[in-house]
Short mmCIF file of C-alpha atoms and ligand atoms in Angstrom, two decimals:
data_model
loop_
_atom_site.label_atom_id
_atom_site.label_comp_id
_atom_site.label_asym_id
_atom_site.label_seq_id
_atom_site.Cartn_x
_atom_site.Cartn_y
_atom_site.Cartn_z
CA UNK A 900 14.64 17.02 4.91
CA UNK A 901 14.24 16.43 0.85
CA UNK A 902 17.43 15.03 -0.54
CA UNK A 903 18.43 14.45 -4.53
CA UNK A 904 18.94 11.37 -6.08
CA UNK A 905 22.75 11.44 -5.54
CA UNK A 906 22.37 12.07 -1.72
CA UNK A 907 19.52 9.59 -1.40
CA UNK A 908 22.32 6.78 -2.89
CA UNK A 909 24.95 7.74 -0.56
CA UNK A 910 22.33 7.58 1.96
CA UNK A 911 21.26 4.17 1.28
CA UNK A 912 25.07 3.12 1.24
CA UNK A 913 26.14 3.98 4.78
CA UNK A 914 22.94 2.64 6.08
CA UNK A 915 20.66 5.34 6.32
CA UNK A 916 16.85 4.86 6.16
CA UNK A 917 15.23 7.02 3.08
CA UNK A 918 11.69 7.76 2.40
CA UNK A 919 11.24 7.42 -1.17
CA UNK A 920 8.21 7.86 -3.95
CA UNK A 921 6.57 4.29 -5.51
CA UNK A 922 3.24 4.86 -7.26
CA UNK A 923 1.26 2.95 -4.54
CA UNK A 924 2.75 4.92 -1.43
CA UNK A 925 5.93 6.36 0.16
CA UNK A 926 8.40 3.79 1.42
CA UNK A 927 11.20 3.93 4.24
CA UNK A 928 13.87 2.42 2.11
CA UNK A 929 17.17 0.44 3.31
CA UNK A 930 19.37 -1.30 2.04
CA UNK A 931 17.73 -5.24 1.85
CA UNK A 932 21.24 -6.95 2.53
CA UNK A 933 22.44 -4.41 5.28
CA UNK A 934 20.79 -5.66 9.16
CA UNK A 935 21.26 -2.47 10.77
CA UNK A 936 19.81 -0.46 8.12
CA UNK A 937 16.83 -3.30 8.08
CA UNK A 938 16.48 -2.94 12.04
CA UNK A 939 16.58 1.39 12.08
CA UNK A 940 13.02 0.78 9.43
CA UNK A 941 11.61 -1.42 12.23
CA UNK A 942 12.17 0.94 14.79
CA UNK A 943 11.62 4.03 12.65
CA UNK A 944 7.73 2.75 11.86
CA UNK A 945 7.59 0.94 15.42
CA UNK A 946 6.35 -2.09 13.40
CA UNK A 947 6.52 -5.47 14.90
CA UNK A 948 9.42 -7.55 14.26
CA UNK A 949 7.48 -10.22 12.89
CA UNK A 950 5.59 -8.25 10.10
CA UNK A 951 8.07 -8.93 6.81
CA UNK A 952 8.91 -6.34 4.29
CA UNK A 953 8.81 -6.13 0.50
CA UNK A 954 12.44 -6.26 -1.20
CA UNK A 955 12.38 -3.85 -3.96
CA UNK A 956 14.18 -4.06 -7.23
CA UNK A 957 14.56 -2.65 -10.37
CA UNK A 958 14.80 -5.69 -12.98
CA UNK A 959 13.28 -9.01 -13.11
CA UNK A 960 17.20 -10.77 -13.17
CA UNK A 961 17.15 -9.16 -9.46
CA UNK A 962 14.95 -12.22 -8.39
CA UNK A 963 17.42 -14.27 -8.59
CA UNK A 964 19.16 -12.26 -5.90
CA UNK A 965 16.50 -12.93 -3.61
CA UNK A 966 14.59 -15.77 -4.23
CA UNK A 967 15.37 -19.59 -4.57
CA UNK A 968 14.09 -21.74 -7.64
CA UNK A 969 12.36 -18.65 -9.03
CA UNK A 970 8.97 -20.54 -10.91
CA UNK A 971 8.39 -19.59 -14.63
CA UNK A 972 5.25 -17.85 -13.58
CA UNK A 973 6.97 -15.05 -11.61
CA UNK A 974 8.81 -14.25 -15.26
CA UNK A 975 5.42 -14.18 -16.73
CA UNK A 976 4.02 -12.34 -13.83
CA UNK A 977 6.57 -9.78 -13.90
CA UNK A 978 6.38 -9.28 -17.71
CA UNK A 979 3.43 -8.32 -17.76
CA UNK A 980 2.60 -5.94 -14.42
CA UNK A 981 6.32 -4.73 -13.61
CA UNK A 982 7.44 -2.36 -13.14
CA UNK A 983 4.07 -1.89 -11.12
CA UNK A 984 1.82 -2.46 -7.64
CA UNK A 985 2.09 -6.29 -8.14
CA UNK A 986 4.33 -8.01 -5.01
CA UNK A 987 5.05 -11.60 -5.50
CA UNK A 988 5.82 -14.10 -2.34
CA UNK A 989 8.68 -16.22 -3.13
CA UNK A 990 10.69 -19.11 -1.15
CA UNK A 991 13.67 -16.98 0.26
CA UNK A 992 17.57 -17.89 -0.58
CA UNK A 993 19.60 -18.34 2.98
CA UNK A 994 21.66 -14.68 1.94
CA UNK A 995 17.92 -12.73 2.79
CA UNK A 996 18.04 -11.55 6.18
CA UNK A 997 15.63 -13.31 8.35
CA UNK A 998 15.12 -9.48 9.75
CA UNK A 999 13.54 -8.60 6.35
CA UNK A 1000 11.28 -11.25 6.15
CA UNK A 1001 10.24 -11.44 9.56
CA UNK A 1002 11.83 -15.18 10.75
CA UNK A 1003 9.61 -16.45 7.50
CA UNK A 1004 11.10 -18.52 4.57
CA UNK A 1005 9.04 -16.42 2.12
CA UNK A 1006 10.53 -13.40 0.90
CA UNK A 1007 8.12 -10.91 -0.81
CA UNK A 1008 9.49 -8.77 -4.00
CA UNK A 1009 7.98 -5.85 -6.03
CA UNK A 1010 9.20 -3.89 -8.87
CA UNK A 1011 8.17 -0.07 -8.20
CA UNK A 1012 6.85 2.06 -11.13
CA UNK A 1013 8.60 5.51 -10.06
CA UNK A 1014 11.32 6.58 -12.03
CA UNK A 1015 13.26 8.06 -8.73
CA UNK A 1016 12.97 4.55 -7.06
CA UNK A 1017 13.78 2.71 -9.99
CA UNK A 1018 17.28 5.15 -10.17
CA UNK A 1019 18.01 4.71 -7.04
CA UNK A 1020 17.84 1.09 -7.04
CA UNK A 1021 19.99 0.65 -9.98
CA UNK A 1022 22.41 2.50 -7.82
CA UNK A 1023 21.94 0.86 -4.75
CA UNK A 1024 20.90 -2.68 -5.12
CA UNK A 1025 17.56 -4.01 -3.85
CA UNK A 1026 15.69 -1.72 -0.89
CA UNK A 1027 13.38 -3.16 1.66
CA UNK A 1028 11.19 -0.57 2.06
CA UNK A 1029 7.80 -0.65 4.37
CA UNK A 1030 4.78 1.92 3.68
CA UNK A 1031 5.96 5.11 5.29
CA UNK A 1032 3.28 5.56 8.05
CA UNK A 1033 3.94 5.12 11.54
CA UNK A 1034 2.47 1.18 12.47
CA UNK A 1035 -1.08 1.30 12.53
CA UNK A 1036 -1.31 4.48 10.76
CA UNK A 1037 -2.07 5.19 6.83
CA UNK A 1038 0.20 5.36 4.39
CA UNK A 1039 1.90 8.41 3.37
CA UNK A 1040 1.16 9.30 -0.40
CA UNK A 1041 2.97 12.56 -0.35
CA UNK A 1042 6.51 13.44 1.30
CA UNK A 1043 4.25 16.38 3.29
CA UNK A 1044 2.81 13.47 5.08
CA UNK A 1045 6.24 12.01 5.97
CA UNK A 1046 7.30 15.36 7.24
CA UNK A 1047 4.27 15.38 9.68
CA UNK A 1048 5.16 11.63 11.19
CA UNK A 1049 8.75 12.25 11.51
CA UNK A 1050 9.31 15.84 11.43
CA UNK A 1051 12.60 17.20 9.55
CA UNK A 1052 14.96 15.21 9.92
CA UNK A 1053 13.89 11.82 7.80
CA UNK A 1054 15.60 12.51 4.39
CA UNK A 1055 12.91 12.53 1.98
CA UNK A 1056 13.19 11.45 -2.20
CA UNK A 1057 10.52 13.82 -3.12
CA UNK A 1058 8.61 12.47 -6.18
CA UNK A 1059 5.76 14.25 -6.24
CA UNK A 1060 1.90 12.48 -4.98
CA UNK A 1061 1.72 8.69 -5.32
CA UNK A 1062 -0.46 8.26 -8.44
CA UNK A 1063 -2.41 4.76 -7.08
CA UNK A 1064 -2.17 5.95 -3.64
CA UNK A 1065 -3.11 2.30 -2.12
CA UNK A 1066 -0.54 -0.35 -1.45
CA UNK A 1067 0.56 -3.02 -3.83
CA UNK A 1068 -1.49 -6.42 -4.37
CA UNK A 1069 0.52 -8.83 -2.49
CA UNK A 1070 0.55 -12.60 -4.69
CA UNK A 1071 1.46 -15.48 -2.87
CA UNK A 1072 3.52 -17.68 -5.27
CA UNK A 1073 4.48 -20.49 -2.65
CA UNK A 1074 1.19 -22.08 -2.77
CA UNK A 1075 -0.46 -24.61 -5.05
CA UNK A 1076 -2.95 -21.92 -6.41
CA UNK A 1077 -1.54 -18.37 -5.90
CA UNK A 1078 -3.54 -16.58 -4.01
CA UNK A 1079 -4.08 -12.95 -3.20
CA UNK A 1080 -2.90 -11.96 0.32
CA UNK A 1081 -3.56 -8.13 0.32
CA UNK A 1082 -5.81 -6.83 -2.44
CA UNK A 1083 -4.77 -3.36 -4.49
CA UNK A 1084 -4.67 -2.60 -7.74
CA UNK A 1085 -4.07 -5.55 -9.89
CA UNK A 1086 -6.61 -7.67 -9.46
CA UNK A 1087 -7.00 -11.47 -9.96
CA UNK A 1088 -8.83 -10.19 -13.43
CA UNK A 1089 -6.21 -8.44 -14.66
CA UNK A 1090 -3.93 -11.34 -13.70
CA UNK A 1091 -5.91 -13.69 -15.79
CA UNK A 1092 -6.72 -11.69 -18.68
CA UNK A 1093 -3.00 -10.61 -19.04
CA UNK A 1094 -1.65 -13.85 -18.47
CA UNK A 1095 -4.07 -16.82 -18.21
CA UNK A 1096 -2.71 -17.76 -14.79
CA UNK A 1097 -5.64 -18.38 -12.19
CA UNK A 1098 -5.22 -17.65 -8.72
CA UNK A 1099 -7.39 -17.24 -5.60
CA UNK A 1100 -8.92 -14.46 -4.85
CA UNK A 1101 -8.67 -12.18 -0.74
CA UNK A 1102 -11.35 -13.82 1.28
CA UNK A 1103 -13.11 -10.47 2.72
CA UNK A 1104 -15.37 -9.00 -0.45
CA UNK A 1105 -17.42 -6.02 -0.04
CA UNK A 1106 -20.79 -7.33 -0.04
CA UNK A 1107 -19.37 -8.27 3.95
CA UNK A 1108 -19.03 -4.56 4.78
CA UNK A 1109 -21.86 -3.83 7.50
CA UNK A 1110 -21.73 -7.10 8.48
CA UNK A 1111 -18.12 -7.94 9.91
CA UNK A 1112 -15.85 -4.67 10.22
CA UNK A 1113 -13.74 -6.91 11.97
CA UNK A 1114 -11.52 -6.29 15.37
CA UNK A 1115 -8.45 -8.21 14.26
CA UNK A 1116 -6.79 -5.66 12.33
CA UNK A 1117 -4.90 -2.62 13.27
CA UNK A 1118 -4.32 -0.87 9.93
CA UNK A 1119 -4.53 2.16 8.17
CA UNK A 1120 -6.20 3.82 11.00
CA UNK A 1121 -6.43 7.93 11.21
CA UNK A 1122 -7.39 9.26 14.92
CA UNK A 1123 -11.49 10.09 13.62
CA UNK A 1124 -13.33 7.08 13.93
CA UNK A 1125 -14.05 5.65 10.31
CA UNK A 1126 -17.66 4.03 9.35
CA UNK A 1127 -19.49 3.11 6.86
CA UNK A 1128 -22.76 4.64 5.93
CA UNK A 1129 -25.07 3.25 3.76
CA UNK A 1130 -27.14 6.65 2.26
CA UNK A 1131 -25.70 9.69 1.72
CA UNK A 1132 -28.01 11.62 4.98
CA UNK A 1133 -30.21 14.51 3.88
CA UNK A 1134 -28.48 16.66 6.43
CA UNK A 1135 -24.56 17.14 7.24
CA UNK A 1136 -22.99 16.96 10.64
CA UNK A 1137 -20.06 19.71 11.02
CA UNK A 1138 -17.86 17.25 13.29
CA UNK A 1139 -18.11 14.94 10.31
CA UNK A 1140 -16.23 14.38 7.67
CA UNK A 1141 -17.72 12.69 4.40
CA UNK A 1142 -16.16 10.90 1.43
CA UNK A 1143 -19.32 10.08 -1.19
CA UNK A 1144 -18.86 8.25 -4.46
CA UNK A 1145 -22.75 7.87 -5.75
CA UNK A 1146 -23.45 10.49 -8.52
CA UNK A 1147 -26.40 12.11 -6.26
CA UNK A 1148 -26.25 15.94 -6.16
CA UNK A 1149 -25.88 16.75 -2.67
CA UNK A 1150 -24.51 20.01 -1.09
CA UNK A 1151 -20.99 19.97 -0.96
CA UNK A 1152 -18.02 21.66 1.73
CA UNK A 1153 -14.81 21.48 3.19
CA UNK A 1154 -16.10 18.04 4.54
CA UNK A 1155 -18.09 16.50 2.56
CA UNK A 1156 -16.25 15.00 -0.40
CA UNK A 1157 -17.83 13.61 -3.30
CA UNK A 1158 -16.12 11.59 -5.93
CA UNK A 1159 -18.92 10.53 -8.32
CA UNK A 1160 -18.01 7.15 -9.43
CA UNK A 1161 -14.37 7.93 -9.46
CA UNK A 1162 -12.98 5.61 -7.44
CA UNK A 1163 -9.19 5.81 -8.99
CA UNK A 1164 -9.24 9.35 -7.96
CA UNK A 1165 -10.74 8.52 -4.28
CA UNK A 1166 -8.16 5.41 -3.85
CA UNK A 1167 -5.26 8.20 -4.78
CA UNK A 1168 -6.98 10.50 -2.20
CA UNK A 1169 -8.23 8.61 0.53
CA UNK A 1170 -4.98 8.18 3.06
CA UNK A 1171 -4.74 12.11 2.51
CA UNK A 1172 -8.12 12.25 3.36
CA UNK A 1173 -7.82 10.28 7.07
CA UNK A 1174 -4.76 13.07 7.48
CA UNK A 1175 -6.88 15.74 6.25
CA UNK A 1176 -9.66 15.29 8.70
CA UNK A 1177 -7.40 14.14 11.54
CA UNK A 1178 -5.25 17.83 11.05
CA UNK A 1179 -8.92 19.14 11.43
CA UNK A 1180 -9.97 17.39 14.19
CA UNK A 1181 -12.82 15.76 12.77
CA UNK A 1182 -14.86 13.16 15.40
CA UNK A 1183 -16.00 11.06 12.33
CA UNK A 1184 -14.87 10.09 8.67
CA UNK A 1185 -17.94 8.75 7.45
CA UNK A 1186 -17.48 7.05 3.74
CA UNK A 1187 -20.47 5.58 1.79
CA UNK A 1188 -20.65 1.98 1.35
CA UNK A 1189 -19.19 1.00 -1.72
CA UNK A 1190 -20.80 -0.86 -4.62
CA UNK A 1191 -20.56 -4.30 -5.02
CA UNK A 1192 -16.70 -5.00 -6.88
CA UNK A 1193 -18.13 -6.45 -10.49
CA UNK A 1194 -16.00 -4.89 -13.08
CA UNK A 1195 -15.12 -1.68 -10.95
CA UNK A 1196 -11.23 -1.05 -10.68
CA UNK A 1197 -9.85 -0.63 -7.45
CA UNK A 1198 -12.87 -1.20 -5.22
CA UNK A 1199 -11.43 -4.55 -3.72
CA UNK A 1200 -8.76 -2.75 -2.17
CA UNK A 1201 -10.50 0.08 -0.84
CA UNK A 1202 -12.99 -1.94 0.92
CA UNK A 1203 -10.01 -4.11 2.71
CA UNK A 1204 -8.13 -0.68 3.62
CA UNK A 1205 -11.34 1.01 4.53
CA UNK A 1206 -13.17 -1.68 6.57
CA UNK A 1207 -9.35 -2.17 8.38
CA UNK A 1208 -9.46 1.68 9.18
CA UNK A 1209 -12.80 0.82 11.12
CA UNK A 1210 -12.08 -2.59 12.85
O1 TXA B 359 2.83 -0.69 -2.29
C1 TXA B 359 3.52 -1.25 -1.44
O2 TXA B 359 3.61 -2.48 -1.35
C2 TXA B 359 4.30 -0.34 -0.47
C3 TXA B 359 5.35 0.41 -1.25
C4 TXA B 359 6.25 1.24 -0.38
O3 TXA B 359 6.07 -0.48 -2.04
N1 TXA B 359 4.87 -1.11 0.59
C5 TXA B 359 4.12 -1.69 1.56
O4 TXA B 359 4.85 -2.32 2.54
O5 TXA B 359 2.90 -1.62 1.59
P1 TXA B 359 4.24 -2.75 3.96
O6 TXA B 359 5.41 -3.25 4.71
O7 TXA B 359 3.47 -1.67 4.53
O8 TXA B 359 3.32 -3.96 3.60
C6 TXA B 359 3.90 -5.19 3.20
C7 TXA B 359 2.86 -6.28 3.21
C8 TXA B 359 2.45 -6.62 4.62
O9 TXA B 359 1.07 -6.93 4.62
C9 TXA B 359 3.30 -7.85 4.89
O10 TXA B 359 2.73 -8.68 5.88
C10 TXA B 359 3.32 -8.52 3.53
O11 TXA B 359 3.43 -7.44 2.62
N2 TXA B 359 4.48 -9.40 3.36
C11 TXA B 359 5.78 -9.04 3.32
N3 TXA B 359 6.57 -10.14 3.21
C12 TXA B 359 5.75 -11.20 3.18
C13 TXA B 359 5.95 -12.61 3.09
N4 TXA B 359 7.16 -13.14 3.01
N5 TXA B 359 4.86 -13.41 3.11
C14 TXA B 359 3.61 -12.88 3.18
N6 TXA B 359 3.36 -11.55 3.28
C15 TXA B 359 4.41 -10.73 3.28
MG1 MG B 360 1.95 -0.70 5.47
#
């Protein structure tokens, strides 16, 4: 059910759970400081009790809400890539729920770059709020795809399609060296040429792709079975469906995708594809390797959400 601003506040305050727009993806938001709002989320996804959530705020002051001994780097971090998809891991203060943060000290905190969320949060105090899919599914980037895992009753912030469309880089701060827990799109470049600070980069890289898809992870994962393919064939399947980046002319159809170098526009697209071809009842998504990550945006993340999708 879509819902104003105004509704989506009173909402929040009697302990509803919203879905609301961020530019990375949808979120089911509750109020951070309110347990049985925090639990419903849990449920709602069917996530695992011991998988944290990101607090959500709307200024930098609101750290101090959430975290203890907040380290001058987080004010330098924040400066420069809030509001934006840049989460920062914290030591927790004893008021955090141990709900939220999954029994762990460390609370994690991001300032979202949508003007709805940002509202609402001035109105509401910080949100937890999870990526919108159902656990182990991918992330909803418009509220259509919130209407099709929940049906119509979740009350929806409408905002309009997620303009990153992958999930916030998640920065550990806790550690000697921060270090990059879940790769998106701020990268540790960007972190260094904005603000000098150095930190440690996600251990999986794409040059790993064929080799190690990887069995631990249960992410991001549409019904098709995802791979990897490392030419673009020189005939189509029709049980297939393909997402291409290289710049080769190739036929094109309802199923065969081609992006030509864009990768901004295929990280905004690609959840929507695994719906797409799901709602079509595709056997296969098959997605051309991607180049190696020197000096091209966004291609970190992809890889980790992609090669997750497959393991
Ligand atoms: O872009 C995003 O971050 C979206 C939007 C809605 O803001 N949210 C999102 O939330 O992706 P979720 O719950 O799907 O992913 C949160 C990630 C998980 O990988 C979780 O393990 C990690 O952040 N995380 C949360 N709290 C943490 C903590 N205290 N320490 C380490 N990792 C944490
Ligand atoms: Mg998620």
């Amino acid at each position: 059910m879509m819902i104003n601003l105004i509704t989506a506040v009173k909402a929040i305050q009697a302990g509803d759970v919203v879905a609301i727009p961020t530019e990375t993806v949808y979120g089911l938001a509750a109020d951070a400081f309110n347990l049985t709002a925090v639990e419903k989320t849990f449920e709602l996804k069917g996530r695992p009790s011991d998988n944290p959530l990101i607090v959500h705020i709307c200024s930098s002051d609101q750290l101090e809400l959430l975290a203890d001994q907040v380290p001058q780097i987080a004010y330098r971090l924040a400066d420069s890539f809030w509001p934006g998809p840049l989460t920062l891991v914290l030591n927790k203060l004893p008021r955090v729920p141990d709900v939220v943060t999954g029994g762990l000290k460390t609370v994690a905190v991001r300032m979202p770059d949508h003007p709805l969320a940002l509202e609402l949060i001035k109105q509401t105090g910080p949100l937890t709020a999870p990526s919108g899919n159902k656990s182990g599914k991918p992330s909803p980037t418009k509220a259509s795809h919130l209407i099709d895992d929940y049906g119509g009753k979740l009350p929806i912030l409408d905002g309009g399609t997620c303009t990153i469309g992958l999930e916030s880089t998640v920065l550990d701060l806790t550690q000697k060296t921060p270090k990059i827990l879940r790769p998106g799109a701020i990268d540790a470049a960007d972190i260094f040429q904005k603000t000098g600070i150095q930190v440690d980069e996600h251990a999986t890289k794409p040059h790993d792709q064929i080799k190690s898809p990887g069995t631990r992870y249960s992410h991001y994962k549409p019904n098709a079975k995802v791979e990897w393919i490392e030419t673009i064939p020189a005939s189509f399947n029709s049980d297939c469906y393909y997402i291409l980046h290289s710049t080769t002319p190739t036929v094109s159809g309802p199923n065969i995708i081609h992006y030509h170098g864009n990768f901004e526009k295929l990280a905004q697209n690609l959840y929507d594809h695994f719906r797409t071809a799901d709602h079509h009842s595709y056997q296969n998504i098959r997605i051309e390797i991607l180049p190696s990550s020197q000096n091209s945006y966004l291609i970190d993340a992809l890889f980790d959400r992609i090669s997750k999708a497959i393991g």
